[in-house]
Short mmCIF file of C-alpha atoms and ligand atoms in Angstrom, two decimals:
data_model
loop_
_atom_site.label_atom_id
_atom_site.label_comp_id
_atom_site.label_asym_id
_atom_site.label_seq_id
_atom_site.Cartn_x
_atom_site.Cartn_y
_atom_site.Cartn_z
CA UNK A 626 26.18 19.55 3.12
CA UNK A 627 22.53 18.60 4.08
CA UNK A 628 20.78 21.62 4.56
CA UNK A 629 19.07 22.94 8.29
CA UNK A 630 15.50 22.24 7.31
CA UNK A 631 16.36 19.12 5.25
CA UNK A 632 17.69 17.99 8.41
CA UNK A 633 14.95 19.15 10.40
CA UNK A 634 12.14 17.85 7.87
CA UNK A 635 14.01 14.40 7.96
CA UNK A 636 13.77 13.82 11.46
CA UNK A 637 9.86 15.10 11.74
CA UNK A 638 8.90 12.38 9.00
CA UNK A 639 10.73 9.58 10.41
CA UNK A 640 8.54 10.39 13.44
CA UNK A 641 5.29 10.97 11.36
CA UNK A 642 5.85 7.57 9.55
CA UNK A 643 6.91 5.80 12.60
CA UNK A 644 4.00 7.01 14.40
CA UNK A 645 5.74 8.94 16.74
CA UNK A 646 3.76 12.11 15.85
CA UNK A 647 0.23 10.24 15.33
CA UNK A 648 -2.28 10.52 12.45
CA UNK A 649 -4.55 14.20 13.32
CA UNK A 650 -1.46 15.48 15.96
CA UNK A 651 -0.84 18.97 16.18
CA UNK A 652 2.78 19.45 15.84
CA UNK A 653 5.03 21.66 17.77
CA UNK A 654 4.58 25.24 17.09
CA UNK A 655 6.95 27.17 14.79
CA UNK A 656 8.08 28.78 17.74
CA UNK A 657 8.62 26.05 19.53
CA UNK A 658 10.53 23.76 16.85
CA UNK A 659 12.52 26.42 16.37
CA UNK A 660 13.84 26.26 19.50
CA UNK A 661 13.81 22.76 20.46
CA UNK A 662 15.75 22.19 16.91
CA UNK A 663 18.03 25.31 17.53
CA UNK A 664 17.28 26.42 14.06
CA UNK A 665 15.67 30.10 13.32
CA UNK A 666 11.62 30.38 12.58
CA UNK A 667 12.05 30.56 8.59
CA UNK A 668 13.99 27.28 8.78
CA UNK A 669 11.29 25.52 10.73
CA UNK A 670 8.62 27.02 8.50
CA UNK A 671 10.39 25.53 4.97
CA UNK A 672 10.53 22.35 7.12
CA UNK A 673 7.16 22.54 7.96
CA UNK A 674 6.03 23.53 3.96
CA UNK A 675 8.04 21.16 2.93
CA UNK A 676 6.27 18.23 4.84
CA UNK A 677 3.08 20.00 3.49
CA UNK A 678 3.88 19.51 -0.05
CA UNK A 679 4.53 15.46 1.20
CA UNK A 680 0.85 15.63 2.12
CA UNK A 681 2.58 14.29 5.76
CA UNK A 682 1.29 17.30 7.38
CA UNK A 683 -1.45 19.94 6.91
CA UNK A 684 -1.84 23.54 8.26
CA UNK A 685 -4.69 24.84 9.99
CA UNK A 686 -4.92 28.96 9.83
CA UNK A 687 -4.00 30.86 12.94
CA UNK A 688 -3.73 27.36 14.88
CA UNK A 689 -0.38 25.51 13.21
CA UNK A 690 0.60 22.24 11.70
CA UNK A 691 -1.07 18.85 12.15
CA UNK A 692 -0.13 15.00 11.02
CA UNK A 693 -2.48 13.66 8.15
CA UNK A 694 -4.59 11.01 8.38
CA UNK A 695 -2.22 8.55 6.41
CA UNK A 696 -4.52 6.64 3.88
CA UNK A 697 -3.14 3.00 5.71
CA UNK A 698 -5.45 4.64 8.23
CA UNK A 699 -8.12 5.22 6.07
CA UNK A 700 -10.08 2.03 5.52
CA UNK A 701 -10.23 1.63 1.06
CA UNK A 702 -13.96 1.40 0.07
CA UNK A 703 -12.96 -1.89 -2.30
CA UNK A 704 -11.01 -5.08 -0.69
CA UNK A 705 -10.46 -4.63 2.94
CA UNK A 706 -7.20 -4.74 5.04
CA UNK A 707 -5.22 -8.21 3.78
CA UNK A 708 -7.03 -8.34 1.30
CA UNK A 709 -5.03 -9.03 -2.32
CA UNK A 710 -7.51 -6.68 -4.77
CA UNK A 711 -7.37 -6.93 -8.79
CA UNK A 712 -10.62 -6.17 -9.35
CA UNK A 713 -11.03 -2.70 -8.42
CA UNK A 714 -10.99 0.30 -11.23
CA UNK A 715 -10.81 3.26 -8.84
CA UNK A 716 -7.53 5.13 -8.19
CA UNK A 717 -5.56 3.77 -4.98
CA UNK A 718 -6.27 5.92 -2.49
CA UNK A 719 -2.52 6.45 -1.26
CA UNK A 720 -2.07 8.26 -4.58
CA UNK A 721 -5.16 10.55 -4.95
CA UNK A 722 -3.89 14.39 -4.73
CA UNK A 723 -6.36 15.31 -1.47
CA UNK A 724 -4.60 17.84 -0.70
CA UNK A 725 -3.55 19.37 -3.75
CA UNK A 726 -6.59 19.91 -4.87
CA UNK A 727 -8.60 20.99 -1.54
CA UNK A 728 -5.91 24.31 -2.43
CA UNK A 729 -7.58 24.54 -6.16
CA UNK A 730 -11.07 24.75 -4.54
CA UNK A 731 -10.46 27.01 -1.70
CA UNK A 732 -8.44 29.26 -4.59
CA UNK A 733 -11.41 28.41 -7.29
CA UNK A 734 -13.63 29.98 -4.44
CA UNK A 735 -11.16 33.12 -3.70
CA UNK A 736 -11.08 33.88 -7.68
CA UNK A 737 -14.35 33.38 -8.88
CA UNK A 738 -16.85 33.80 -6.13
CA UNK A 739 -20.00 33.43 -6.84
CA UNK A 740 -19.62 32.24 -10.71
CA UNK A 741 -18.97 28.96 -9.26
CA UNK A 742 -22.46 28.64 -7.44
CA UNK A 743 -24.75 29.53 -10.46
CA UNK A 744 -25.68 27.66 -13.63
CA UNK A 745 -23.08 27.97 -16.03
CA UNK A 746 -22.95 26.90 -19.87
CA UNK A 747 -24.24 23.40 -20.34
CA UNK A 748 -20.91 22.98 -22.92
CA UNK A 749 -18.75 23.97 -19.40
CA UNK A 750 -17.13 26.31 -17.72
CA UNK A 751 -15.01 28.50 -20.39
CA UNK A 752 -11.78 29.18 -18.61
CA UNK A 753 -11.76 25.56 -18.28
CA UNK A 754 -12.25 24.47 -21.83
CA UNK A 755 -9.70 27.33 -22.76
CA UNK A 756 -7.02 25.44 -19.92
CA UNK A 757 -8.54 22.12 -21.95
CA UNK A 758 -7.03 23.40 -24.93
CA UNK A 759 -4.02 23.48 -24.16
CA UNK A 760 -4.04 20.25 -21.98
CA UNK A 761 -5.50 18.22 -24.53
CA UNK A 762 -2.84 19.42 -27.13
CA UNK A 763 -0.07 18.11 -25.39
CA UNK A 764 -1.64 14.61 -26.60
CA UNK A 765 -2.26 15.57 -30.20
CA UNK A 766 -5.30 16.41 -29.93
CA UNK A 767 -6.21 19.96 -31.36
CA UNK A 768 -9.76 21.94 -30.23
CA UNK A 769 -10.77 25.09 -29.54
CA UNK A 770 -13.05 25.56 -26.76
CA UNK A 771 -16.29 25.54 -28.69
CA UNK A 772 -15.60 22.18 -29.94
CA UNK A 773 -15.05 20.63 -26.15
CA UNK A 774 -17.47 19.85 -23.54
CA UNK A 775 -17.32 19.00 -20.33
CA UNK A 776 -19.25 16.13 -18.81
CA UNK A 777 -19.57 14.52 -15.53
CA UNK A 778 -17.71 11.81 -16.08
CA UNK A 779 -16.92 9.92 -18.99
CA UNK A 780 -19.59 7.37 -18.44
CA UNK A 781 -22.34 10.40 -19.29
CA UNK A 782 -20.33 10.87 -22.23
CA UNK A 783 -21.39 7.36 -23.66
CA UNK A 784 -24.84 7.47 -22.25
CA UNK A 785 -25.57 11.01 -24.03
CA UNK A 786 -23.85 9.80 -27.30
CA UNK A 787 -25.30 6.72 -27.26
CA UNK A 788 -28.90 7.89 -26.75
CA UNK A 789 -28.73 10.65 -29.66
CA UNK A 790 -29.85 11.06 -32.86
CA UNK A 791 -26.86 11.48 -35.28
CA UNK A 792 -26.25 13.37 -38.61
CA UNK A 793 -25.40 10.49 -40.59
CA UNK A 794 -29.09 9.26 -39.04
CA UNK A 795 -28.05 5.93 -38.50
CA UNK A 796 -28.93 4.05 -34.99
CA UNK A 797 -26.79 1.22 -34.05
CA UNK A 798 -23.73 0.69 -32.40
CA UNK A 799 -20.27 -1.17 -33.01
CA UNK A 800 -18.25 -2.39 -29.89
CA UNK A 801 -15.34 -4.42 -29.61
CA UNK A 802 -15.63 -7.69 -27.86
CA UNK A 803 -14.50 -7.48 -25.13
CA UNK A 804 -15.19 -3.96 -24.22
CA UNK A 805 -15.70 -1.54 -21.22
CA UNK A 806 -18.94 -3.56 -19.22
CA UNK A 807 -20.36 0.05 -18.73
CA UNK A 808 -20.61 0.89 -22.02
CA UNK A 809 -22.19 -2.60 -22.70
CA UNK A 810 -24.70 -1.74 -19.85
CA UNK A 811 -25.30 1.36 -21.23
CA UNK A 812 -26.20 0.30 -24.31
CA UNK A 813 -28.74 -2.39 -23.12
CA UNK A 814 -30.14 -0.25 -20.68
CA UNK A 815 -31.15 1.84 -23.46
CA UNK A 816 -32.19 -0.58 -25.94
CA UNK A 817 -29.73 0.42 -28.74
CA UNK A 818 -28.83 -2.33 -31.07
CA UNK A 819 -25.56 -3.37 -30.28
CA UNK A 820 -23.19 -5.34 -32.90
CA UNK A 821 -19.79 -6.39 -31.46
CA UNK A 822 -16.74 -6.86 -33.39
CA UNK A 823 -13.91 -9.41 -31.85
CA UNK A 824 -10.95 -7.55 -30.22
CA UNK A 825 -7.70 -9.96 -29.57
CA UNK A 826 -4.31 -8.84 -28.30
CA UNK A 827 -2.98 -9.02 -31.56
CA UNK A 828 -5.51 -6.01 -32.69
CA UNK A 829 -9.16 -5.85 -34.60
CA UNK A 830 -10.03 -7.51 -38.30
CA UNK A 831 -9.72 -4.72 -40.49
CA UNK A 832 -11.44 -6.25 -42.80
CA UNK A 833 -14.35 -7.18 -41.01
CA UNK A 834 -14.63 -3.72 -39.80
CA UNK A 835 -15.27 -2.68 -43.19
CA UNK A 836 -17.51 -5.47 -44.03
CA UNK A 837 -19.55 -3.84 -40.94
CA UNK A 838 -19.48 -0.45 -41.86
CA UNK A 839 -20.51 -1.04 -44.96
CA UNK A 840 -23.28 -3.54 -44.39
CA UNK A 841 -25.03 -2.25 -40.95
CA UNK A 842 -26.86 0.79 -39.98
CA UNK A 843 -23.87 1.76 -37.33
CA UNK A 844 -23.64 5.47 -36.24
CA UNK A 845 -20.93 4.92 -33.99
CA UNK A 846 -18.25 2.65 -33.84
CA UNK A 847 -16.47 2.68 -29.60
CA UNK A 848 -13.32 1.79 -29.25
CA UNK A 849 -10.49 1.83 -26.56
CA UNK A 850 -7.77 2.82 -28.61
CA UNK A 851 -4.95 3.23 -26.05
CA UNK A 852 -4.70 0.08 -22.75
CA UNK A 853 -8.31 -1.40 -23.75
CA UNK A 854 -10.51 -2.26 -20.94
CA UNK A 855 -10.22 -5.05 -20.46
CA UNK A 856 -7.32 -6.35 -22.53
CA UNK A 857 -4.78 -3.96 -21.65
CA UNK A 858 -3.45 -3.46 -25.19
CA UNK A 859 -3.10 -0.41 -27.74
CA UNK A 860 -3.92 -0.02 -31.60
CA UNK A 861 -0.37 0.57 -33.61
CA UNK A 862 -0.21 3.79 -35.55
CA UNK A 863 -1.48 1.74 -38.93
CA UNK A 864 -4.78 0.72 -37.15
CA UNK A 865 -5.87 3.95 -36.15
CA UNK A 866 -5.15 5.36 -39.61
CA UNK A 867 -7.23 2.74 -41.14
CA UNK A 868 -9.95 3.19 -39.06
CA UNK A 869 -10.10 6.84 -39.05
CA UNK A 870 -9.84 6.22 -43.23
CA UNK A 871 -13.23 3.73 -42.91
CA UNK A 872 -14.42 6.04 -40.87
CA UNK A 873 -14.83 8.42 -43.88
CA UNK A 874 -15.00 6.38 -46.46
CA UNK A 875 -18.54 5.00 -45.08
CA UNK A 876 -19.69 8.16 -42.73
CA UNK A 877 -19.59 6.49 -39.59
CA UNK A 878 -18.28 7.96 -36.14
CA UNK A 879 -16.28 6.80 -34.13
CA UNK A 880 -16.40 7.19 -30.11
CA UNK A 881 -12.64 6.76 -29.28
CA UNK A 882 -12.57 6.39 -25.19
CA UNK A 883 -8.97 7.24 -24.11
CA UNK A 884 -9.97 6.83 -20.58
CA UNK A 885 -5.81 6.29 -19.83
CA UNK A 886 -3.95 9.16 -22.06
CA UNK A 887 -2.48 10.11 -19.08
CA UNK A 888 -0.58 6.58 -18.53
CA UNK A 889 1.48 6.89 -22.14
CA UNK A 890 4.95 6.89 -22.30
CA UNK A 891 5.23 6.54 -25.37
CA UNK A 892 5.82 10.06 -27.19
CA UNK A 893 4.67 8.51 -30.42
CA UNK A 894 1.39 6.99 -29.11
CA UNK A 895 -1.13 9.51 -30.81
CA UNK A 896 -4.76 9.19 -30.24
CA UNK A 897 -7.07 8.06 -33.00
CA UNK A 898 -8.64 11.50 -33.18
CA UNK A 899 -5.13 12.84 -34.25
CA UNK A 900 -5.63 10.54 -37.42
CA UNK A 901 -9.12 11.92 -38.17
CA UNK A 902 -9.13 14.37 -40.98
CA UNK A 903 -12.90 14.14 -41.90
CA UNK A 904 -14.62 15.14 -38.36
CA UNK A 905 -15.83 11.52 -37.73
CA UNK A 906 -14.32 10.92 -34.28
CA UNK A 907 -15.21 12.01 -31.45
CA UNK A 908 -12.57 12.10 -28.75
CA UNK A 909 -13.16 11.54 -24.81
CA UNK A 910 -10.88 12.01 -21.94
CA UNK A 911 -11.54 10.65 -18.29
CA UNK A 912 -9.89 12.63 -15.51
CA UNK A 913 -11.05 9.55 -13.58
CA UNK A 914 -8.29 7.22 -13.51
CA UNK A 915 -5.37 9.81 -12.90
CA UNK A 916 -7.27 11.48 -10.55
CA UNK A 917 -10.32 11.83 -8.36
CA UNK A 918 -13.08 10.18 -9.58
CA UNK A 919 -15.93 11.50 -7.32
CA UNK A 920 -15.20 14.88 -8.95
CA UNK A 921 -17.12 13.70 -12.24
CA UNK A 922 -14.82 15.00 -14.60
CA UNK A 923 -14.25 14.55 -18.70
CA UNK A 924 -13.89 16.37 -21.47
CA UNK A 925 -15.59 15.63 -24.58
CA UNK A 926 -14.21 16.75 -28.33
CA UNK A 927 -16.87 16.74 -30.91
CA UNK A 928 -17.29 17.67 -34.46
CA UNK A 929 -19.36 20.53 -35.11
CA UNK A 930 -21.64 18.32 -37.00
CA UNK A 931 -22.50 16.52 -33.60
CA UNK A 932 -21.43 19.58 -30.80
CA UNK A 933 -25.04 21.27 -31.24
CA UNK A 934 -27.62 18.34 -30.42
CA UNK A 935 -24.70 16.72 -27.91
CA UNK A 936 -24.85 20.10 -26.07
CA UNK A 937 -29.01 20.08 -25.88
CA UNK A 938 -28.81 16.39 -24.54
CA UNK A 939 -26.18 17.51 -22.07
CA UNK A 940 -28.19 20.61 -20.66
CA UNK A 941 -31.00 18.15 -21.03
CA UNK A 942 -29.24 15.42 -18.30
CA UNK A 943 -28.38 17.96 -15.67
CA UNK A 944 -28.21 21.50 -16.96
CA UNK A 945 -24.20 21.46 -16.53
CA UNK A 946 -21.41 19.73 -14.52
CA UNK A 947 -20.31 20.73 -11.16
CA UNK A 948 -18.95 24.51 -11.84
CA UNK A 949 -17.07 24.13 -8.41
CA UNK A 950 -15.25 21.23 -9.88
CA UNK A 951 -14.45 22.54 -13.15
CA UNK A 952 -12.78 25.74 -11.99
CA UNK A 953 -10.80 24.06 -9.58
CA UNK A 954 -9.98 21.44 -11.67
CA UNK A 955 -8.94 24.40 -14.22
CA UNK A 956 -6.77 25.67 -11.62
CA UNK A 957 -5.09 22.33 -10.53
CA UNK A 958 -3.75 21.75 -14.24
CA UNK A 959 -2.50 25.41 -14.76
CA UNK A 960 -0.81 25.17 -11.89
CA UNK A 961 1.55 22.06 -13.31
CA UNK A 962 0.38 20.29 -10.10
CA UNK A 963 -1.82 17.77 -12.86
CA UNK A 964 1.31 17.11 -14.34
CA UNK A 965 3.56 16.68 -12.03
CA UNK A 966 1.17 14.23 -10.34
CA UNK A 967 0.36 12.18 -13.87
CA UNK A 968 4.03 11.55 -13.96
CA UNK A 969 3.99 9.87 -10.63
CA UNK A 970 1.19 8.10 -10.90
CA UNK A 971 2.02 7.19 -14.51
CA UNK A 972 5.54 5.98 -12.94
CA UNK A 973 3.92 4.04 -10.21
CA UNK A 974 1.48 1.91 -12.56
CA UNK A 975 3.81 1.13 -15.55
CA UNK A 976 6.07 -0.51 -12.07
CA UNK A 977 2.87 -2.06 -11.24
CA UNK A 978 2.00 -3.43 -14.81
CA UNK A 979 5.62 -4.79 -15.18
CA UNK A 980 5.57 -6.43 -11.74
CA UNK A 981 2.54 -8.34 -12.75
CA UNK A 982 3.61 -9.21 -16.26
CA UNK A 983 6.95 -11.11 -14.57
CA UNK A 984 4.90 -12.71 -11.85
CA UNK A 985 2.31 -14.48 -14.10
CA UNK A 986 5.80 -15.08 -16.50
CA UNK A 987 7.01 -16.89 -13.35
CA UNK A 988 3.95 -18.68 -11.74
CA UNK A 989 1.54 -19.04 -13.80
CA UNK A 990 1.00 -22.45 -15.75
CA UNK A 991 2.28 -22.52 -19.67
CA UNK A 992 -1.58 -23.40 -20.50
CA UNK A 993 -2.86 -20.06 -19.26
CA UNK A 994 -2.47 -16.92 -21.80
CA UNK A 995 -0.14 -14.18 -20.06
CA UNK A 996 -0.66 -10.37 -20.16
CA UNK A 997 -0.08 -8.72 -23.30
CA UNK A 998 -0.68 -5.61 -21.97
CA UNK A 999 2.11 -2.69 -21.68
CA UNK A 1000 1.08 -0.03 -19.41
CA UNK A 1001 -2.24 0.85 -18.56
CA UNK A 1002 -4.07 -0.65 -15.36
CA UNK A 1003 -5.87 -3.52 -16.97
CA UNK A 1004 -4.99 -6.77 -18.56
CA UNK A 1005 -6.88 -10.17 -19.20
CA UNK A 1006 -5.24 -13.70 -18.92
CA UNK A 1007 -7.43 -16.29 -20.71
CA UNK A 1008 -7.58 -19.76 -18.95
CA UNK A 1009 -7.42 -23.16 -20.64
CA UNK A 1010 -10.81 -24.26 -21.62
CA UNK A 1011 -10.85 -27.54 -18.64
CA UNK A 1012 -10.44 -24.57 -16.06
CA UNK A 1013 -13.60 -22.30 -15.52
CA UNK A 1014 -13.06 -18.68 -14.50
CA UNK A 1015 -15.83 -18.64 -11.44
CA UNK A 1016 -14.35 -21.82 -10.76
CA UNK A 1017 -10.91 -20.19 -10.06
CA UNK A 1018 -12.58 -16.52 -8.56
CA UNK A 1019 -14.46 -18.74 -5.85
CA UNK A 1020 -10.77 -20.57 -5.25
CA UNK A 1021 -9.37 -17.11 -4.85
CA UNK A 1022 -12.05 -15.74 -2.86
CA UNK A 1023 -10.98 -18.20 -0.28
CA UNK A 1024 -7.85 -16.57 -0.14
CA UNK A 1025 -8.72 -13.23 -0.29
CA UNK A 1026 -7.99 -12.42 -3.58
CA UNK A 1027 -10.75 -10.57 -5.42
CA UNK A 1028 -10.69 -10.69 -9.61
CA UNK A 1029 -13.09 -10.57 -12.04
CA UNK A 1030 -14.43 -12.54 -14.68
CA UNK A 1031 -14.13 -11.00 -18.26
CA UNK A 1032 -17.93 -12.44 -18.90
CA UNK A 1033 -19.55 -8.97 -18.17
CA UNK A 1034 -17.30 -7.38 -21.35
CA UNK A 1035 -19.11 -9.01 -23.58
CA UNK A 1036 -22.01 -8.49 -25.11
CA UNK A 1037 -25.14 -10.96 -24.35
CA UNK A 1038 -25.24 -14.23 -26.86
CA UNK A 1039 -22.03 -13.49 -28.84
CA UNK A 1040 -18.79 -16.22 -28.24
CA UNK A 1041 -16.69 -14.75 -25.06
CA UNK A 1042 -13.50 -16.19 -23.72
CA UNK A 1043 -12.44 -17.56 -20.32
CA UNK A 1044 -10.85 -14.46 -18.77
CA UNK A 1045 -9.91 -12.85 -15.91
CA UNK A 1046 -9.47 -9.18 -15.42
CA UNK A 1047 -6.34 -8.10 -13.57
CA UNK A 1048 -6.23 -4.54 -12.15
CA UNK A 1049 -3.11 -3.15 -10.79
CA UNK A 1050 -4.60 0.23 -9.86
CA UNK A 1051 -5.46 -0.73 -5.88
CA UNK A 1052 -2.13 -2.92 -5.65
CA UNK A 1053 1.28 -2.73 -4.80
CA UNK A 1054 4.21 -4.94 -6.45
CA UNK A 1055 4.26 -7.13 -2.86
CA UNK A 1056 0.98 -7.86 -3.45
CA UNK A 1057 0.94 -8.71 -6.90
CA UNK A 1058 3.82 -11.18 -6.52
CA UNK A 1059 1.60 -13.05 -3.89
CA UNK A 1060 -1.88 -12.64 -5.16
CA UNK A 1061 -0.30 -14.04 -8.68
CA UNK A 1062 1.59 -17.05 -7.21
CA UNK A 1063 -1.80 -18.28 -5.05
CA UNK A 1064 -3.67 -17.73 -8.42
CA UNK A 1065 -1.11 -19.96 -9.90
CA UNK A 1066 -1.64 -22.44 -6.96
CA UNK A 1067 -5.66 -21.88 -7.51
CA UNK A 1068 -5.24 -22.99 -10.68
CA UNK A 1069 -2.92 -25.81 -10.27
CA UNK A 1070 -5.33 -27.77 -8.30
CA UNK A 1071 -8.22 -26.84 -10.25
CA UNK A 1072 -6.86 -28.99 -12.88
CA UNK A 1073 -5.03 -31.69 -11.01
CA UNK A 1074 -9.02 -32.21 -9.89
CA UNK A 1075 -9.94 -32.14 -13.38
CA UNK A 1076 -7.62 -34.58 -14.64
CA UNK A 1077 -8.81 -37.08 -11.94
CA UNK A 1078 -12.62 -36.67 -12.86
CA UNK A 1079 -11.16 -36.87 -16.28
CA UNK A 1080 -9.20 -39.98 -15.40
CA UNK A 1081 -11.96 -41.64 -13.25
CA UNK A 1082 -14.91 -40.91 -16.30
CA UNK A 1083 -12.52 -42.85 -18.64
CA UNK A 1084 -10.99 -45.80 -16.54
CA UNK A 1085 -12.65 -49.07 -17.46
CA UNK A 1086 -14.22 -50.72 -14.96
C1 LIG B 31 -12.86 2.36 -20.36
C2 LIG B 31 -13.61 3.23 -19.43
N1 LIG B 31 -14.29 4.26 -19.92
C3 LIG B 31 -15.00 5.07 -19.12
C4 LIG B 31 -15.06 4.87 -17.76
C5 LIG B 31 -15.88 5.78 -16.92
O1 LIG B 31 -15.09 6.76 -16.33
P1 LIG B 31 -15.68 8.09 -15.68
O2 LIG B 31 -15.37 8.00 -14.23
O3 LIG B 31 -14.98 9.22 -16.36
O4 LIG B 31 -17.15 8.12 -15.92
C6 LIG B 31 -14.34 3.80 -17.20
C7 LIG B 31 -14.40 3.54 -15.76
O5 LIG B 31 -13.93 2.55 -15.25
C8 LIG B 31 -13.61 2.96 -18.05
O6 LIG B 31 -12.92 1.91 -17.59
#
């Protein structure tokens, strides 16, 4: 039998998701529900908690219960209303844990006072890196507190590493091609010398990688081990063993960016670092992606060979991250309210990544690449070579579908191929199914048109 406050929660949402009870309404007192629903005070208060816990509702002390804002209401910051968006890379808002976390920072603030509103260690907030710990060894990845740091944001992780002197006292870096376009802007704001290495969906040249690591003054080699950006695809278990093994064999490090670990669900997908047994990679973790990006929150494993002049670079950038945000963040992922959300948003993208891997299947035509990609947020089809990318983003534009070119994950001068990016992150399996099939159409009459100029250069006159 249903119970009282199941009952009584049922009806409330229907009227919260109908509208009924609109977005920033208070809702009837306890008092009052309770008697209008004939049900005692501790029934309408589970109700009321439960709806909480559904972010549908929100309590106010000493004044009661109101309706949240839904986020339909809220207008997203990337492709407006109607809008079909797989270009963005921030989380959708309908799945960011508001709520959840607004309790970590008002009960960061009621445990630790004023420690959060002080400098703190540049190498982060210790009860944090102590929670880290154990986070990060759910995924394999063993470290004691003093060999994490926390950053503000992955993205500071790459600029600090890839500004720093290293102990093997080499200067240049290795990227795949393609690779993450911030690291890539990173690296030419600064001036480093870059060398790329080609990336396909069918892995990396061993090989060449060696030929490289031998041959060039590399400290670092970056790689997206787990659903590259912007391919979408993951090193097997032998490729990260092999590169971990070069990785020693010719005392280079490697930067392995596993801005996704939270998307795996694979129990046997183990990160590089796990592979490592020479302290040559260093590991970073995004809580971007999963989470709440404006927080400007990653953790950084490093070798102790590195942790000493990464820490003086850190406190060098901006003394330390956000000690507000670290204890709360602490708090959110002892609580098992990080994991309990990663599954759901983990569930919700690998739907996502499937949708989109049947749609292009379906519509797209035999001359375009599919997705490889399984899992993850990202992944790249590559067009015939008589359609052009911008030609087919300015078709889509038209139609209010936003995508991006894969020309900014390359590296300037080196060979690139005629991608597009496709993000699932912002949306939903509707969407995909439509934005796909008018990309197919897009593409369709870009080379019908191309055939006739083709047709009309070579018809005698
Ligand atoms: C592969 C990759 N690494 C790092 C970042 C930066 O993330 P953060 O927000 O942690 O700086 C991004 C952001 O899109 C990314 O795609």
């Amino acid at each position: 039998m249903e119970k009282k406050y199941e009952a009584l929660k049922q009806q409330l949402k229907q009227q919260l998701l109908t509208g009924k009870i609109r977005p920033g309404e208070k809702l009837p007192s306890i008092r009052t529900a309770s008697e209008r629903w004939n049900c005692s005070t501790n029934t309408a208060i589970r109700a009321y908690q439960e709806l909480e816990k559904e972010h549908l509702v929100y309590a106010v002390q000493k004044s009661g219960y109101y309706a949240v804002l839904r986020p339909q209401a809220v207008t997203r910051t990337g492709a407006g209303q109607g809008q079909i968006d797989f270009s963005a890379a921030s989380p959708d808002p309908e799945v960011m844990p508001y709520k959840d976390f607004q309790h970590c920072l008002n009960r960061a603030i009621e445990l630790y006072e004023d420690q959060l509103f002080t400098y703190c260690d540049p190498q982060g907030f210790y009860s944090l890196r102590r929670e880290l710990e154990k986070h990060l060894a759910h995924s394999q990845v063993f470290a004691q507190p003093s060999m994490i740091c926390v950053v503000s944001g992955s993205q500071q992780a790459l600029h600090l590493l890839s500004s720093m002197p290293f102990p093997n006292g080499k200067s240049a870096v290795l990227v795949e091609q393609p690779t993450f376009h911030g690291m890539v802007r990173t690296l030419q704001l600064l001036g480093v010398t870059t060398y790329g290495i080609g990336r396909t969906t069918a892995g990396i040249d061993l090989d060449e990688l060696e030929q490289q690591f031998r041959s060039k003054p590399i400290k670092f080699f970056y790689t997206m081990p787990r659903f590259h950006n912007p391919l979408g695809t993951s090193y097997g278990a032998e490729e990260k063993r092999q590169i971990a093994r070069l990785a020693e064999r010719y005392g280079v490090f490697v930067v392995e960016d596993d801005y996704l670990a939270d998307m795996e669900t694979s129990a046997k997908a183990d990160p590089l670092y796990s592979y490592d047994l020479s302290g040559h990679v260093i590991y970073v973790k995004s809580f971007s992606k999963i989470m709440l990006p404006g927080l400007r929150l990653a953790a950084v494993v490093l070798p102790p060979a590195v942790m000493e002049t990464f820490r003086l670079h850190k406190a060098s950038a901006d003394s330390s991250t956000s000690v507000l945000s670290q204890a709360a963040l602490e708090l959110y992922l002892n609580s098992g309210m990080y994991d309990h959300h990663a599954a759901m948003v983990r569930e919700r993208y690998r739907t996502r990544m499937d949708a989109l891997a049947a749609a292009c299947r379906r519509h797209l035509d035999p001359s375009i690449q599919c997705p490889a990609a399984h899992g993850g947020i990202f992944t790249t089809i590559v067009l015939p070579k008589e359609l052009d990318a911008h030609d087919v983003i300015a078709a889509l534009h038209q139609q209010h579908v936003s995508v991006r070119s894969t020309d900014q994950n390359y590296l300037p001068g080196l060979g690139r191929d005629n991608g597009l990016r496709l993000s699932i992150i912002q949306t939903d399996t509707d969407k995909i199914e439509q934005g796909i099939a008018l990309m197919a159409e897009a593409c369709r009459k870009l080379l019908q048109k191309r055939k006739q100029e083709v047709a009309w250069r070579i018809r005698p006159d």
